[in-house]
Amino acid sequence: MVLLSSSIRNGCSTGITRNERLHAIHSARIAASSRQQKRSYALLKAVAEPSDSVPFASSAEHLSEWSVDSWKNFTALQQPNYPDKDALDKGIAEIASMPPLVFAGECRTLQDRLAAAARGDAFIVQGGDCAESFDQFNANRIRDLYRLILQMSLVVMYGGGVPVVKIGRLAGQFAKPRSADLEKQGDVELPSYRGDIINGPEFTPEARVPDPQRLVKAYHQSAATLNLVRGFSTGGYAALDRVADWNLDFMSNSDEGEAYLDLAKRVKEALVFVKACGAQEMSTLFNETEFFVSHECLLLDYEGALTRVDSTTGLYYGCSGHFLWCGERTRQLDNAHVEYLKGIGNPIGVKVSDKMDPSELVALIAALNPENTPGRLAVIVRMGAAKLRENFPRLIQAVQEAGQTVTWVCDPMHGNTESCNGYKTRRYDNVRAEVEAFFDVHQEMGSIPGGVHLEMTGDDVTECIGGGSSVSETDLDSRYHTHCDPRLNAEQALEMAFYVASRLRERRKHD
């Protein structure tokens, strides 16, 4: 609604003519329209756009006994055992002296976006490698993952009719929790590989020793990755009139690639129409995009070294990434990871499986989001389709009855891992079935599906079985490149995006 001052509405006390009054009304309507455009534009603008949203005040009661190092007073699971403590202290000090990788204002912007997803006014597409590696680091791989996320986001946005929050498992997703401290091959037993930020994947005693200099190398690789991503996001690569150029070369003849190109053609035609209507003043909207980075908050020494106080709010932020999450193995209420996460201002997540008790989840949410701030906390469910249908409704009900606000996200990968021909793999049909169950349960419960969280790659790999790419069990040894868990390839990920778009479109029809 356009609101005018009483003097303009009534034409009194000012001596203005009827034509002047009509001109004023017209001008006010244009200004309101411009404000509305800017509101929708803000949902898509580049990552540097700051926000004033905070999850809690710096004087919040739960911070009275919290500090950057208070986690050290609690049990810290999944931490490496460094044999040289002096070398560890030196490496951590070096990282602490470095600039932050992300900025508090960007994190607050992401909090706004996650709040929109919690309301159903946006949808999160989060994805990337199971674990980033040092030896596969190059600009082309970053570009290919980035444009795959752009493709998926375009499919979901165009087909689902909602803005998409783009988050990469990128620029920090190096460490991996392990189910066992030791790995055995034949008669030889060595420490488990925990990600390149800690030790090497080679099965040798030398490679498996935790090395603090790997922490420093991971910081520098993350900085270089972010530099490239920021350039892509604001330098024209993500421009909407380049949608056809985002298609990955090896997908050009696939069904998913052809479906995407058909959609891209329709988007470009729509852009021509919109620009013909005089939307040039919104050119930044067409040429830039938001892109956020995320990783599991696992190595607390590393996270602590990159935790910085924000001068504008007085809050501490984990400046290693925009969005940090706590894994299923480290989410204990009385342990170090929850202690660290409850004090930082970032939007954060917690992964939960079918083992999560509803009352425990309510308590965990209260600890991590004590002010019940929308966008502060995402609950990422990872159960497998059958267990999700059985267990997820009671979690939603408990959160609803507690009056808590969270952003629900589906991780359909980790509950569907199996072994085949000596390889860890996942079947696309099982992954999709869990996403389907996620949407079905939300529809039954009257709650809101907020996003998907996928392990995927822009590379042409054969690590997950099935989908439109028709990867068979015998294909696994063809291009199995992951250092840890199997990832969807680009065709499989894009196929998933089309399915998500169809479910969002269906949901919109029922609203």
Short mmCIF file of C-alpha atoms in Angstrom, two decimals:
data_model
loop_
_atom_site.label_atom_id
_atom_site.label_comp_id
_atom_site.label_asym_id
_atom_site.label_seq_id
_atom_site.Cartn_x
_atom_site.Cartn_y
_atom_site.Cartn_z
CA MET A 1 0.00 0.00 0.00
CA VAL A 2 1.25 3.50 -0.86
CA LEU A 3 1.06 5.81 2.16
CA LEU A 4 0.87 9.57 1.62
CA SER A 5 0.91 12.47 4.06
CA SER A 6 -2.54 13.82 4.95
CA SER A 7 -1.78 17.13 3.26
CA ILE A 8 -1.09 15.40 -0.07
CA ARG A 9 -4.05 13.04 0.28
CA ASN A 10 -6.48 15.86 1.06
CA GLY A 11 -4.88 18.60 -1.02
CA CYS A 12 -5.25 21.06 1.86
CA SER A 13 -2.88 23.32 3.79
CA THR A 14 -0.42 23.29 0.89
CA GLY A 15 -2.16 25.14 -1.88
CA ILE A 16 -1.18 22.51 -4.46
CA THR A 17 -3.27 21.99 -7.57
CA ARG A 18 -5.05 18.79 -8.52
CA ASN A 19 -2.40 18.01 -11.17
CA GLU A 20 0.36 18.54 -8.61
CA ARG A 21 -1.48 16.25 -6.20
CA LEU A 22 -1.82 13.54 -8.86
CA HIS A 23 1.88 13.91 -9.69
CA ALA A 24 2.76 13.50 -6.01
CA ILE A 25 0.64 10.34 -5.77
CA HIS A 26 2.29 8.97 -8.92
CA SER A 27 5.76 9.76 -7.55
CA ALA A 28 4.95 8.07 -4.24
CA ARG A 29 3.80 4.93 -6.05
CA ILE A 30 7.02 4.85 -8.08
CA ALA A 31 9.05 5.23 -4.89
CA ALA A 32 7.11 2.37 -3.25
CA SER A 33 7.64 0.20 -6.32
CA SER A 34 11.35 1.01 -6.21
CA ARG A 35 11.49 0.03 -2.54
CA GLN A 36 9.75 -3.26 -3.34
CA GLN A 37 12.26 -3.93 -6.13
CA LYS A 38 15.11 -3.22 -3.75
CA ARG A 39 13.66 -5.64 -1.18
CA SER A 40 13.59 -8.47 -3.72
CA TYR A 41 16.96 -7.35 -5.05
CA ALA A 42 18.45 -7.57 -1.56
CA LEU A 43 17.65 -11.27 -1.54
CA LEU A 44 19.96 -11.79 -4.51
CA LYS A 45 22.69 -9.17 -4.21
CA ALA A 46 26.37 -10.00 -3.94
CA VAL A 47 27.80 -11.46 -0.79
CA ALA A 48 29.33 -8.23 0.50
CA GLU A 49 25.92 -6.66 1.24
CA PRO A 50 25.79 -6.31 5.06
CA SER A 51 22.82 -6.79 7.38
CA ASP A 52 22.00 -5.52 10.86
CA SER A 53 20.50 -8.83 12.03
CA VAL A 54 22.10 -10.44 15.07
CA PRO A 55 21.16 -13.70 16.81
CA PHE A 56 21.58 -12.19 20.27
CA ALA A 57 23.11 -9.16 21.97
CA SER A 58 26.70 -9.11 23.20
CA SER A 59 25.24 -8.80 26.72
CA ALA A 60 23.14 -11.97 26.36
CA GLU A 61 22.97 -14.04 29.54
CA HIS A 62 24.31 -17.22 27.95
CA LEU A 63 27.54 -15.39 27.03
CA SER A 64 28.41 -14.51 30.64
CA GLU A 65 30.69 -17.53 31.01
CA TRP A 66 31.54 -17.97 27.32
CA SER A 67 34.85 -17.05 25.71
CA VAL A 68 36.67 -17.97 22.53
CA ASP A 69 38.58 -20.60 24.53
CA SER A 70 35.86 -21.76 26.93
CA TRP A 71 35.37 -24.89 24.80
CA LYS A 72 38.69 -26.13 26.18
CA ASN A 73 36.95 -26.77 29.52
CA PHE A 74 34.75 -29.40 27.86
CA THR A 75 35.29 -32.78 26.23
CA ALA A 76 36.29 -32.25 22.59
CA LEU A 77 35.60 -35.28 20.39
CA GLN A 78 37.13 -36.01 16.97
CA GLN A 79 40.26 -33.90 17.58
CA PRO A 80 43.63 -35.06 16.19
CA ASN A 81 46.44 -36.01 18.53
CA TYR A 82 49.36 -33.80 17.47
CA PRO A 83 52.68 -35.25 18.63
CA ASP A 84 54.44 -31.85 18.50
CA LYS A 85 52.48 -29.41 20.68
CA ASP A 86 54.93 -26.57 20.08
CA ALA A 87 54.47 -26.91 16.32
CA LEU A 88 50.69 -26.86 16.83
CA ASP A 89 50.88 -23.67 18.91
CA LYS A 90 53.07 -22.06 16.25
CA GLY A 91 50.67 -23.00 13.45
CA ILE A 92 47.62 -21.75 15.37
CA ALA A 93 49.39 -18.48 16.19
CA GLU A 94 50.19 -17.98 12.51
CA ILE A 95 46.54 -18.45 11.53
CA ALA A 96 45.40 -16.14 14.33
CA SER A 97 47.60 -13.39 12.87
CA MET A 98 45.99 -13.73 9.42
CA PRO A 99 42.99 -11.73 8.14
CA PRO A 100 39.52 -13.25 8.54
CA LEU A 101 38.26 -15.31 5.63
CA VAL A 102 34.70 -13.96 5.84
CA PHE A 103 33.13 -10.94 7.50
CA ALA A 104 30.48 -10.50 10.16
CA GLY A 105 28.17 -8.45 7.94
CA GLU A 106 28.09 -11.26 5.37
CA CYS A 107 27.16 -13.74 8.09
CA ARG A 108 24.31 -11.51 9.21
CA THR A 109 23.08 -11.32 5.62
CA LEU A 110 23.05 -15.12 5.49
CA GLN A 111 21.06 -15.18 8.73
CA ASP A 112 18.39 -13.10 6.97
CA ARG A 113 18.38 -15.55 4.07
CA LEU A 114 18.01 -18.58 6.34
CA ALA A 115 15.15 -16.82 8.12
CA ALA A 116 13.45 -16.41 4.74
CA ALA A 117 13.93 -20.14 4.08
CA ALA A 118 12.37 -20.94 7.47
CA ARG A 119 9.28 -18.95 6.41
CA GLY A 120 9.10 -20.64 3.00
CA ASP A 121 10.15 -17.44 1.23
CA ALA A 122 13.44 -18.92 -0.02
CA PHE A 123 15.10 -22.32 -0.42
CA ILE A 124 18.67 -23.38 0.38
CA VAL A 125 20.85 -25.26 -2.10
CA GLN A 126 23.99 -26.30 -0.23
CA GLY A 127 26.56 -28.61 -1.74
CA GLY A 128 30.12 -29.49 -2.48
CA ASP A 129 32.86 -32.00 -1.80
CA CYS A 130 32.72 -34.48 1.03
CA ALA A 131 36.20 -33.21 1.86
CA GLU A 132 38.33 -30.72 -0.03
CA SER A 133 41.82 -31.88 -0.87
CA PHE A 134 45.18 -30.26 -1.48
CA ASP A 135 46.23 -32.22 -4.55
CA GLN A 136 42.95 -31.65 -6.43
CA PHE A 137 42.94 -27.91 -5.78
CA ASN A 138 42.72 -25.83 -8.95
CA ALA A 139 40.65 -23.01 -10.43
CA ASN A 140 38.79 -25.24 -12.89
CA ARG A 141 37.42 -27.52 -10.18
CA ILE A 142 36.23 -24.54 -8.13
CA ARG A 143 34.62 -23.03 -11.23
CA ASP A 144 32.87 -26.29 -12.13
CA LEU A 145 31.37 -26.71 -8.66
CA TYR A 146 30.39 -23.03 -8.58
CA ARG A 147 28.57 -23.18 -11.90
CA LEU A 148 26.87 -26.47 -10.96
CA ILE A 149 25.44 -24.71 -7.90
CA LEU A 150 24.39 -21.83 -10.16
CA GLN A 151 22.67 -24.29 -12.50
CA MET A 152 20.87 -26.05 -9.68
CA SER A 153 19.81 -22.73 -8.17
CA LEU A 154 18.43 -21.52 -11.48
CA VAL A 155 16.41 -24.73 -11.89
CA VAL A 156 14.99 -24.47 -8.37
CA MET A 157 14.36 -20.74 -8.62
CA TYR A 158 12.67 -20.86 -12.02
CA GLY A 159 10.77 -24.09 -11.47
CA GLY A 160 10.02 -23.65 -7.78
CA GLY A 161 9.25 -19.95 -7.84
CA VAL A 162 11.35 -18.97 -4.81
CA PRO A 163 14.71 -17.24 -4.35
CA VAL A 164 17.58 -19.66 -3.73
CA VAL A 165 20.24 -19.31 -1.04
CA LYS A 166 23.46 -20.65 -2.57
CA ILE A 167 25.90 -22.18 -0.09
CA GLY A 168 29.01 -24.14 -1.04
CA ARG A 169 30.67 -26.83 1.04
CA LEU A 170 33.80 -24.96 0.12
CA ALA A 171 36.79 -22.95 1.36
CA GLY A 172 37.10 -24.88 4.62
CA GLN A 173 35.47 -28.32 4.25
CA PHE A 174 38.69 -30.24 4.83
CA ALA A 175 38.28 -32.19 8.08
CA LYS A 176 36.19 -35.34 8.45
CA PRO A 177 35.00 -37.09 11.61
CA ARG A 178 35.79 -40.78 11.69
CA SER A 179 34.00 -43.72 13.24
CA ALA A 180 37.31 -45.25 14.35
CA ASP A 181 40.65 -43.76 15.38
CA LEU A 182 42.57 -46.49 13.56
CA GLU A 183 42.40 -47.93 10.05
CA LYS A 184 43.58 -51.47 9.28
CA GLN A 185 44.79 -52.82 5.96
CA GLY A 186 45.95 -56.40 6.11
CA ASP A 187 48.05 -56.73 9.22
CA VAL A 188 48.99 -53.03 9.33
CA GLU A 189 47.07 -50.61 11.56
CA LEU A 190 47.55 -46.85 11.28
CA PRO A 191 45.74 -43.70 12.44
CA SER A 192 42.66 -42.95 10.33
CA TYR A 193 42.79 -40.37 7.57
CA ARG A 194 40.94 -37.31 8.91
CA GLY A 195 41.17 -34.97 5.94
CA ASP A 196 44.03 -33.10 4.30
CA ILE A 197 43.91 -30.37 6.95
CA ILE A 198 45.15 -32.99 9.46
CA ASN A 199 47.04 -35.81 7.74
CA GLY A 200 47.53 -37.47 4.37
CA PRO A 201 45.40 -40.16 2.69
CA GLU A 202 48.39 -42.35 1.82
CA PHE A 203 48.49 -45.48 3.98
CA THR A 204 51.96 -44.91 5.42
CA PRO A 205 53.07 -44.12 8.98
CA GLU A 206 54.59 -40.81 7.83
CA ALA A 207 51.47 -39.60 6.00
CA ARG A 208 49.13 -40.39 8.88
CA VAL A 209 50.94 -38.27 11.47
CA PRO A 210 48.89 -35.06 12.16
CA ASP A 211 50.84 -32.07 10.85
CA PRO A 212 49.98 -28.54 12.11
CA GLN A 213 51.37 -26.95 8.94
CA ARG A 214 48.44 -28.51 7.12
CA LEU A 215 46.19 -26.13 9.09
CA VAL A 216 48.10 -23.17 7.65
CA LYS A 217 47.97 -24.62 4.14
CA ALA A 218 44.20 -25.12 4.47
CA TYR A 219 43.80 -21.47 5.49
CA HIS A 220 45.68 -20.25 2.42
CA GLN A 221 43.78 -22.59 0.08
CA SER A 222 40.50 -21.36 1.57
CA ALA A 223 41.55 -17.73 1.06
CA ALA A 224 42.43 -18.41 -2.59
CA THR A 225 39.13 -20.25 -3.12
CA LEU A 226 37.12 -17.38 -1.63
CA ASN A 227 38.99 -14.88 -3.77
CA LEU A 228 37.95 -16.76 -6.90
CA VAL A 229 34.36 -17.25 -5.74
CA ARG A 230 33.96 -13.55 -4.94
CA GLY A 231 35.28 -12.73 -8.39
CA PHE A 232 32.78 -15.10 -10.02
CA SER A 233 29.92 -13.69 -7.95
CA THR A 234 30.51 -10.02 -8.69
CA GLY A 235 32.57 -9.99 -11.88
CA GLY A 236 29.94 -11.05 -14.43
CA TYR A 237 30.43 -14.84 -14.49
CA ALA A 238 27.15 -15.31 -12.61
CA ALA A 239 25.23 -12.92 -14.89
CA LEU A 240 21.82 -14.33 -15.79
CA ASP A 241 22.36 -13.71 -19.50
CA ARG A 242 25.20 -16.27 -19.29
CA VAL A 243 22.93 -19.09 -18.09
CA ALA A 244 23.61 -21.26 -21.15
CA ASP A 245 27.37 -20.91 -20.58
CA TRP A 246 27.08 -22.48 -17.12
CA ASN A 247 26.42 -25.92 -18.61
CA LEU A 248 29.32 -28.29 -18.00
CA ASP A 249 30.94 -29.51 -21.21
CA PHE A 250 30.56 -33.24 -20.50
CA MET A 251 26.81 -32.77 -19.89
CA SER A 252 26.02 -31.23 -23.27
CA ASN A 253 24.49 -34.44 -24.67
CA SER A 254 22.85 -35.73 -21.47
CA ASP A 255 19.12 -35.57 -20.74
CA GLU A 256 19.78 -33.30 -17.77
CA GLY A 257 22.03 -31.05 -19.83
CA GLU A 258 19.43 -30.72 -22.57
CA ALA A 259 16.67 -30.01 -20.04
CA TYR A 260 18.85 -27.35 -18.47
CA LEU A 261 19.62 -25.70 -21.82
CA ASP A 262 15.91 -25.62 -22.61
CA LEU A 263 15.26 -23.88 -19.31
CA ALA A 264 18.18 -21.49 -19.90
CA LYS A 265 16.66 -20.51 -23.25
CA ARG A 266 13.37 -19.64 -21.54
CA VAL A 267 15.20 -17.61 -18.89
CA LYS A 268 17.08 -15.63 -21.53
CA GLU A 269 13.83 -14.90 -23.37
CA ALA A 270 12.29 -13.70 -20.11
CA LEU A 271 15.31 -11.47 -19.49
CA VAL A 272 14.90 -9.84 -22.90
CA PHE A 273 11.30 -9.05 -22.01
CA VAL A 274 12.12 -7.72 -18.54
CA LYS A 275 14.88 -5.47 -19.87
CA ALA A 276 12.55 -4.23 -22.61
CA CYS A 277 10.21 -3.16 -19.81
CA GLY A 278 12.90 -0.79 -18.53
CA ALA A 279 14.56 -2.84 -15.79
CA GLN A 280 18.06 -1.62 -16.64
CA GLU A 281 18.35 0.13 -13.27
CA MET A 282 18.36 -3.35 -11.73
CA SER A 283 21.33 -4.43 -13.81
CA THR A 284 23.26 -5.47 -10.69
CA LEU A 285 20.53 -7.99 -10.01
CA PHE A 286 21.19 -9.57 -13.40
CA ASN A 287 24.99 -9.47 -13.18
CA GLU A 288 25.81 -10.45 -9.58
CA THR A 289 24.73 -13.14 -7.16
CA GLU A 290 25.12 -14.04 -3.53
CA PHE A 291 27.25 -17.02 -2.70
CA PHE A 292 28.15 -18.21 0.79
CA VAL A 293 30.63 -20.82 2.00
CA SER A 294 30.29 -23.39 4.76
CA HIS A 295 31.97 -26.30 6.47
CA GLU A 296 31.64 -28.58 9.46
CA CYS A 297 32.91 -26.95 12.63
CA LEU A 298 35.21 -29.78 13.66
CA LEU A 299 38.78 -28.62 14.40
CA LEU A 300 38.27 -26.27 17.32
CA ASP A 301 41.87 -25.00 17.46
CA TYR A 302 41.51 -23.83 13.84
CA GLU A 303 38.05 -22.33 14.43
CA GLY A 304 39.24 -20.52 17.55
CA ALA A 305 42.18 -18.98 15.71
CA LEU A 306 39.76 -17.47 13.17
CA THR A 307 37.19 -16.26 15.70
CA ARG A 308 37.13 -12.46 15.72
CA VAL A 309 35.12 -9.79 17.53
CA ASP A 310 32.88 -7.65 15.34
CA SER A 311 33.41 -3.97 16.12
CA THR A 312 29.85 -2.99 15.13
CA THR A 313 27.98 -5.44 17.38
CA GLY A 314 30.51 -6.59 19.96
CA LEU A 315 29.76 -10.21 19.04
CA TYR A 316 32.33 -12.84 18.15
CA TYR A 317 32.05 -14.45 14.71
CA GLY A 318 33.67 -17.60 13.38
CA CYS A 319 35.44 -16.03 10.42
CA SER A 320 36.50 -19.32 8.81
CA GLY A 321 33.16 -19.53 6.95
CA HIS A 322 29.72 -17.95 6.74
CA PHE A 323 27.83 -21.03 7.92
CA LEU A 324 29.28 -23.60 10.33
CA TRP A 325 27.58 -26.79 11.41
CA CYS A 326 27.97 -29.33 14.17
CA GLY A 327 27.99 -32.95 13.08
CA GLU A 328 26.05 -35.94 14.37
CA ARG A 329 29.14 -37.20 16.20
CA THR A 330 29.91 -33.92 18.00
CA ARG A 331 26.51 -32.43 18.91
CA GLN A 332 26.46 -33.49 22.57
CA LEU A 333 25.01 -30.74 24.78
CA ASP A 334 27.79 -30.90 27.36
CA ASN A 335 30.70 -31.11 24.91
CA ALA A 336 33.11 -28.63 23.38
CA HIS A 337 31.60 -28.13 19.93
CA VAL A 338 28.23 -26.98 21.24
CA GLU A 339 30.00 -24.75 23.76
CA TYR A 340 31.97 -23.04 20.99
CA LEU A 341 29.05 -22.68 18.57
CA LYS A 342 26.61 -21.20 21.09
CA GLY A 343 28.82 -18.14 21.51
CA ILE A 344 29.51 -17.12 17.91
CA GLY A 345 27.18 -14.91 15.90
CA ASN A 346 27.19 -16.90 12.66
CA PRO A 347 24.16 -18.73 11.39
CA ILE A 348 24.87 -22.31 12.37
CA GLY A 349 23.55 -25.81 11.78
CA VAL A 350 23.33 -29.10 13.61
CA LYS A 351 23.03 -32.49 11.92
CA VAL A 352 20.68 -35.02 13.46
CA SER A 353 19.94 -38.66 12.67
CA ASP A 354 17.15 -41.01 13.67
CA LYS A 355 19.00 -41.45 16.99
CA MET A 356 18.00 -37.92 18.10
CA ASP A 357 15.46 -37.84 20.91
CA PRO A 358 12.83 -35.07 20.54
CA SER A 359 13.42 -33.65 24.02
CA GLU A 360 17.16 -33.63 23.40
CA LEU A 361 16.65 -31.72 20.15
CA VAL A 362 14.52 -29.10 21.91
CA ALA A 363 17.24 -28.68 24.55
CA LEU A 364 19.94 -28.45 21.90
CA ILE A 365 18.01 -25.80 19.95
CA ALA A 366 17.51 -23.81 23.15
CA ALA A 367 21.25 -23.92 23.84
CA LEU A 368 22.30 -22.89 20.33
CA ASN A 369 19.51 -20.38 19.69
CA PRO A 370 18.54 -19.03 23.13
CA GLU A 371 16.74 -15.96 21.71
CA ASN A 372 14.78 -18.11 19.20
CA THR A 373 16.04 -15.87 16.39
CA PRO A 374 14.82 -16.85 12.90
CA GLY A 375 17.74 -17.77 10.64
CA ARG A 376 20.14 -18.48 13.50
CA LEU A 377 19.85 -22.27 13.39
CA ALA A 378 19.33 -24.89 10.70
CA VAL A 379 18.49 -28.45 11.71
CA ILE A 380 19.93 -30.75 9.04
CA VAL A 381 18.28 -34.16 9.09
CA ARG A 382 20.12 -37.23 7.81
CA MET A 383 18.30 -40.52 8.37
CA GLY A 384 17.57 -42.49 5.21
CA ALA A 385 14.09 -42.42 3.66
CA ALA A 386 12.37 -45.11 5.77
CA LYS A 387 13.78 -43.90 9.07
CA LEU A 388 12.99 -40.29 8.17
CA ARG A 389 9.32 -41.08 7.58
CA GLU A 390 9.21 -42.86 10.93
CA ASN A 391 11.25 -40.47 13.11
CA PHE A 392 11.17 -37.01 11.57
CA PRO A 393 7.51 -36.20 12.40
CA ARG A 394 8.11 -36.47 16.15
CA LEU A 395 11.08 -34.11 15.92
CA ILE A 396 9.02 -31.55 14.03
CA GLN A 397 6.16 -31.91 16.51
CA ALA A 398 8.47 -31.40 19.50
CA VAL A 399 9.95 -28.25 17.97
CA GLN A 400 6.51 -26.92 17.06
CA GLU A 401 5.17 -27.53 20.56
CA ALA A 402 8.20 -25.77 22.05
CA GLY A 403 7.51 -22.75 19.83
CA GLN A 404 11.02 -22.88 18.40
CA THR A 405 12.03 -21.48 15.01
CA VAL A 406 14.49 -23.46 12.92
CA THR A 407 15.27 -23.88 9.24
CA TRP A 408 14.76 -27.52 8.29
CA VAL A 409 17.30 -28.88 5.79
CA CYS A 410 17.57 -32.36 4.27
CA ASP A 411 20.93 -34.14 3.98
CA PRO A 412 19.95 -37.23 1.95
CA MET A 413 23.52 -38.48 1.58
CA HIS A 414 24.82 -39.73 4.93
CA GLY A 415 21.93 -42.05 5.73
CA ASN A 416 22.34 -43.87 2.41
CA THR A 417 25.97 -44.98 2.29
CA GLU A 418 26.70 -48.62 1.44
CA SER A 419 29.53 -50.79 0.17
CA CYS A 420 29.64 -52.22 -3.35
CA ASN A 421 32.53 -54.00 -5.07
CA GLY A 422 34.89 -52.69 -2.41
CA TYR A 423 33.77 -49.04 -2.83
CA LYS A 424 31.71 -46.81 -0.58
CA THR A 425 28.78 -45.67 -2.66
CA ARG A 426 25.24 -44.30 -2.59
CA ARG A 427 22.32 -45.13 -4.85
CA TYR A 428 20.68 -42.13 -6.47
CA ASP A 429 17.23 -43.67 -6.01
CA ASN A 430 17.78 -43.89 -2.24
CA VAL A 431 19.04 -40.31 -2.10
CA ARG A 432 16.02 -39.06 -4.01
CA ALA A 433 13.69 -41.18 -1.85
CA GLU A 434 14.93 -39.38 1.25
CA VAL A 435 14.34 -35.97 -0.34
CA GLU A 436 10.87 -37.15 -1.33
CA ALA A 437 10.19 -38.30 2.24
CA PHE A 438 11.46 -34.94 3.55
CA PHE A 439 8.91 -33.02 1.46
CA ASP A 440 6.13 -35.52 2.22
CA VAL A 441 6.61 -35.27 5.99
CA HIS A 442 6.62 -31.47 5.89
CA GLN A 443 3.42 -31.53 3.89
CA GLU A 444 1.80 -33.82 6.47
CA MET A 445 3.03 -31.77 9.43
CA GLY A 446 2.25 -28.35 8.01
CA SER A 447 5.91 -27.36 8.39
CA ILE A 448 8.33 -25.85 5.88
CA PRO A 449 11.08 -27.61 3.89
CA GLY A 450 13.94 -25.12 3.94
CA GLY A 451 16.68 -26.66 1.83
CA VAL A 452 18.85 -29.55 0.71
CA HIS A 453 22.46 -30.29 1.66
CA LEU A 454 24.31 -32.50 -0.84
CA GLU A 455 27.75 -33.99 -1.25
CA MET A 456 28.38 -33.42 -4.94
CA THR A 457 30.96 -32.32 -7.47
CA GLY A 458 31.13 -30.57 -10.81
CA ASP A 459 33.45 -33.34 -11.98
CA ASP A 460 32.38 -36.23 -14.23
CA VAL A 461 32.81 -38.90 -11.55
CA THR A 462 31.30 -42.37 -11.05
CA GLU A 463 30.87 -42.59 -7.29
CA CYS A 464 27.09 -42.84 -6.81
CA ILE A 465 25.01 -45.48 -8.62
CA GLY A 466 22.04 -44.69 -10.85
CA GLY A 467 20.25 -41.51 -11.86
CA GLY A 468 20.10 -40.12 -15.35
CA SER A 469 23.83 -40.62 -15.78
CA SER A 470 23.20 -44.38 -15.49
CA VAL A 471 26.27 -45.16 -13.37
CA SER A 472 26.24 -48.91 -12.73
CA GLU A 473 27.93 -50.97 -10.05
CA THR A 474 30.63 -51.99 -12.52
CA ASP A 475 31.30 -48.32 -13.38
CA LEU A 476 32.47 -47.40 -9.87
CA ASP A 477 36.14 -48.06 -10.60
CA SER A 478 36.04 -45.92 -13.75
CA ARG A 479 36.23 -42.41 -12.22
CA TYR A 480 36.11 -42.84 -8.46
CA HIS A 481 38.12 -39.84 -7.25
CA THR A 482 36.76 -38.94 -3.81
CA HIS A 483 39.14 -38.82 -0.85
CA CYS A 484 36.36 -39.79 1.51
CA ASP A 485 32.64 -40.30 0.82
CA PRO A 486 30.94 -40.74 -2.60
CA ARG A 487 29.48 -37.63 -4.27
CA LEU A 488 26.71 -37.05 -6.76
CA ASN A 489 28.14 -36.12 -10.14
CA ALA A 490 26.89 -33.08 -12.01
CA GLU A 491 24.14 -34.92 -13.92
CA GLN A 492 22.82 -36.57 -10.77
CA ALA A 493 22.90 -33.28 -8.84
CA LEU A 494 21.08 -31.41 -11.60
CA GLU A 495 18.48 -34.18 -11.80
CA MET A 496 17.94 -33.71 -8.07
CA ALA A 497 17.47 -29.97 -8.60
CA PHE A 498 14.70 -30.60 -11.14
CA TYR A 499 12.98 -32.90 -8.66
CA VAL A 500 13.23 -30.33 -5.85
CA ALA A 501 11.81 -27.67 -8.17
CA SER A 502 8.83 -29.90 -8.95
CA ARG A 503 8.11 -30.37 -5.25
CA LEU A 504 8.37 -26.65 -4.53
CA ARG A 505 6.06 -25.91 -7.46
CA GLU A 506 3.57 -28.45 -6.12
CA ARG A 507 3.81 -26.91 -2.65
CA ARG A 508 3.21 -23.43 -4.04
CA LYS A 509 -0.01 -24.59 -5.72
CA HIS A 510 -1.35 -25.78 -2.36
CA ASP A 511 -0.46 -22.59 -0.46
#
